[in-house]
Amino acid sequence: MSGVWVFEDGIVRRADSDPPSGAGAGGSRPNNKVLVHVPSGEVVTSYDVLERRLRELGWERYLYDPCLLQFHQRSTVHLITVPRDFARLKLVHMYDVVVKTRNVIEVRDGAPPA
């Protein structure tokens, strides 16, 4: 992983990362980002919506895990892994979905916080 890394008090962290206090407070997304299904313009607001859109693209649920949801395509070696709790979905998970569903699902800025 590129970037500037700092080692302080026995902990390694990225120097250019956001402070933890603003990340995910109150269930909001970091930087207020959302997943959007591009062809329909639909914002992915739950795993039901995400799973429906992934199924349309040939993705299937993979092994049961109590902490994770996983999807795979039979025709590829790709695996999408997201936390089972939608409130814990982070930007890194969103970009995992985006990279593996090019031009169909993307990350966009959401509505400004109230």
PDB file of C-alpha atoms in Angstrom, residues 36-107:
ATOM      1  CA  VAL A  36     -24.927   3.883  -6.823  1.00  0.00           C
ATOM      2  CA  HIS A  37     -26.201   1.461  -9.482  1.00  0.00           C
ATOM      3  CA  VAL A  38     -25.316   3.533 -12.559  1.00  0.00           C
ATOM      4  CA  PRO A  39     -27.853   2.236 -15.145  1.00  0.00           C
ATOM      5  CA  SER A  40     -30.823   2.935 -12.852  1.00  0.00           C
ATOM      6  CA  GLY A  41     -29.357   5.699 -10.667  1.00  0.00           C
ATOM      7  CA  GLU A  42     -30.500   3.732  -7.600  1.00  0.00           C
ATOM      8  CA  VAL A  43     -28.570   4.345  -4.369  1.00  0.00           C
ATOM      9  CA  VAL A  44     -27.618   1.092  -2.635  1.00  0.00           C
ATOM     10  CA  THR A  45     -29.194   1.543   0.796  1.00  0.00           C
ATOM     11  CA  SER A  46     -29.103  -2.069   2.024  1.00  0.00           C
ATOM     12  CA  TYR A  47     -27.631  -5.473   1.311  1.00  0.00           C
ATOM     13  CA  ASP A  48     -30.945  -6.528  -0.253  1.00  0.00           C
ATOM     14  CA  VAL A  49     -30.443  -3.874  -2.930  1.00  0.00           C
ATOM     15  CA  LEU A  50     -26.748  -4.742  -3.357  1.00  0.00           C
ATOM     16  CA  GLU A  51     -27.435  -8.476  -3.614  1.00  0.00           C
ATOM     17  CA  ARG A  52     -30.221  -7.927  -6.167  1.00  0.00           C
ATOM     18  CA  ARG A  53     -27.937  -5.795  -8.341  1.00  0.00           C
ATOM     19  CA  LEU A  54     -25.029  -8.244  -8.025  1.00  0.00           C
ATOM     20  CA  ARG A  55     -27.296 -11.176  -8.967  1.00  0.00           C
ATOM     21  CA  GLU A  56     -28.275  -9.303 -12.140  1.00  0.00           C
ATOM     22  CA  LEU A  57     -24.554  -9.277 -13.021  1.00  0.00           C
ATOM     23  CA  GLY A  58     -24.097 -13.006 -12.380  1.00  0.00           C
ATOM     24  CA  TRP A  59     -22.757 -12.824  -8.820  1.00  0.00           C
ATOM     25  CA  GLU A  60     -23.855 -15.482  -6.313  1.00  0.00           C
ATOM     26  CA  ARG A  61     -23.719 -15.740  -2.542  1.00  0.00           C
ATOM     27  CA  TYR A  62     -20.639 -17.611  -1.423  1.00  0.00           C
ATOM     28  CA  LEU A  63     -20.039 -19.596   1.787  1.00  0.00           C
ATOM     29  CA  TYR A  64     -21.939 -18.672   4.942  1.00  0.00           C
ATOM     30  CA  ASP A  65     -19.894 -16.668   7.433  1.00  0.00           C
ATOM     31  CA  PRO A  66     -21.411 -15.131  10.584  1.00  0.00           C
ATOM     32  CA  CYS A  67     -19.417 -11.890  10.176  1.00  0.00           C
ATOM     33  CA  LEU A  68     -19.174 -11.449   6.410  1.00  0.00           C
ATOM     34  CA  LEU A  69     -21.211 -11.558   3.223  1.00  0.00           C
ATOM     35  CA  GLN A  70     -19.337 -12.884   0.231  1.00  0.00           C
ATOM     36  CA  PHE A  71     -20.258 -12.992  -3.446  1.00  0.00           C
ATOM     37  CA  HIS A  72     -18.495 -14.675  -6.373  1.00  0.00           C
ATOM     38  CA  GLN A  73     -18.917 -15.174 -10.105  1.00  0.00           C
ATOM     39  CA  ARG A  74     -18.501 -18.685 -11.451  1.00  0.00           C
ATOM     40  CA  SER A  75     -16.689 -17.355 -14.517  1.00  0.00           C
ATOM     41  CA  THR A  76     -13.980 -15.530 -12.511  1.00  0.00           C
ATOM     42  CA  VAL A  77     -11.812 -15.897  -9.431  1.00  0.00           C
ATOM     43  CA  HIS A  78     -13.129 -12.611  -8.013  1.00  0.00           C
ATOM     44  CA  LEU A  79     -14.680 -12.488  -4.565  1.00  0.00           C
ATOM     45  CA  ILE A  80     -16.529  -9.503  -3.076  1.00  0.00           C
ATOM     46  CA  THR A  81     -16.415  -9.462   0.717  1.00  0.00           C
ATOM     47  CA  VAL A  82     -18.400  -7.011   2.848  1.00  0.00           C
ATOM     48  CA  PRO A  83     -19.260  -6.940   6.562  1.00  0.00           C
ATOM     49  CA  ARG A  84     -22.613  -8.559   7.407  1.00  0.00           C
ATOM     50  CA  ASP A  85     -23.750  -5.350   9.151  1.00  0.00           C
ATOM     51  CA  PHE A  86     -24.478  -2.723   6.446  1.00  0.00           C
ATOM     52  CA  ALA A  87     -23.703   0.068   8.946  1.00  0.00           C
ATOM     53  CA  ARG A  88     -20.083  -1.184   9.004  1.00  0.00           C
ATOM     54  CA  LEU A  89     -19.663  -0.868   5.229  1.00  0.00           C
ATOM     55  CA  LYS A  90     -16.606   1.327   4.662  1.00  0.00           C
ATOM     56  CA  LEU A  91     -15.080   3.033   1.678  1.00  0.00           C
ATOM     57  CA  VAL A  92     -12.633   0.160   1.108  1.00  0.00           C
ATOM     58  CA  HIS A  93     -15.588  -2.274   0.818  1.00  0.00           C
ATOM     59  CA  MET A  94     -17.368   0.082  -1.561  1.00  0.00           C
ATOM     60  CA  TYR A  95     -14.352   0.272  -3.843  1.00  0.00           C
ATOM     61  CA  ASP A  96     -14.024  -3.530  -3.756  1.00  0.00           C
ATOM     62  CA  VAL A  97     -17.551  -3.696  -5.214  1.00  0.00           C
ATOM     63  CA  VAL A  98     -16.807  -0.931  -7.736  1.00  0.00           C
ATOM     64  CA  VAL A  99     -13.595  -2.487  -9.057  1.00  0.00           C
ATOM     65  CA  LYS A 100     -15.295  -5.832  -9.613  1.00  0.00           C
ATOM     66  CA  THR A 101     -18.435  -4.385 -11.246  1.00  0.00           C
ATOM     67  CA  ARG A 102     -16.842  -1.787 -13.518  1.00  0.00           C
ATOM     68  CA  ASN A 103     -19.168   0.813 -15.027  1.00  0.00           C
ATOM     69  CA  VAL A 104     -22.222  -0.658 -13.282  1.00  0.00           C
ATOM     70  CA  ILE A 105     -21.818   0.342  -9.621  1.00  0.00           C
ATOM     71  CA  GLU A 106     -19.836   3.358  -8.517  1.00  0.00           C
ATOM     72  CA  VAL A 107     -19.070   5.411  -5.414  1.00  0.00           C
TER      73      VAL A 107
END
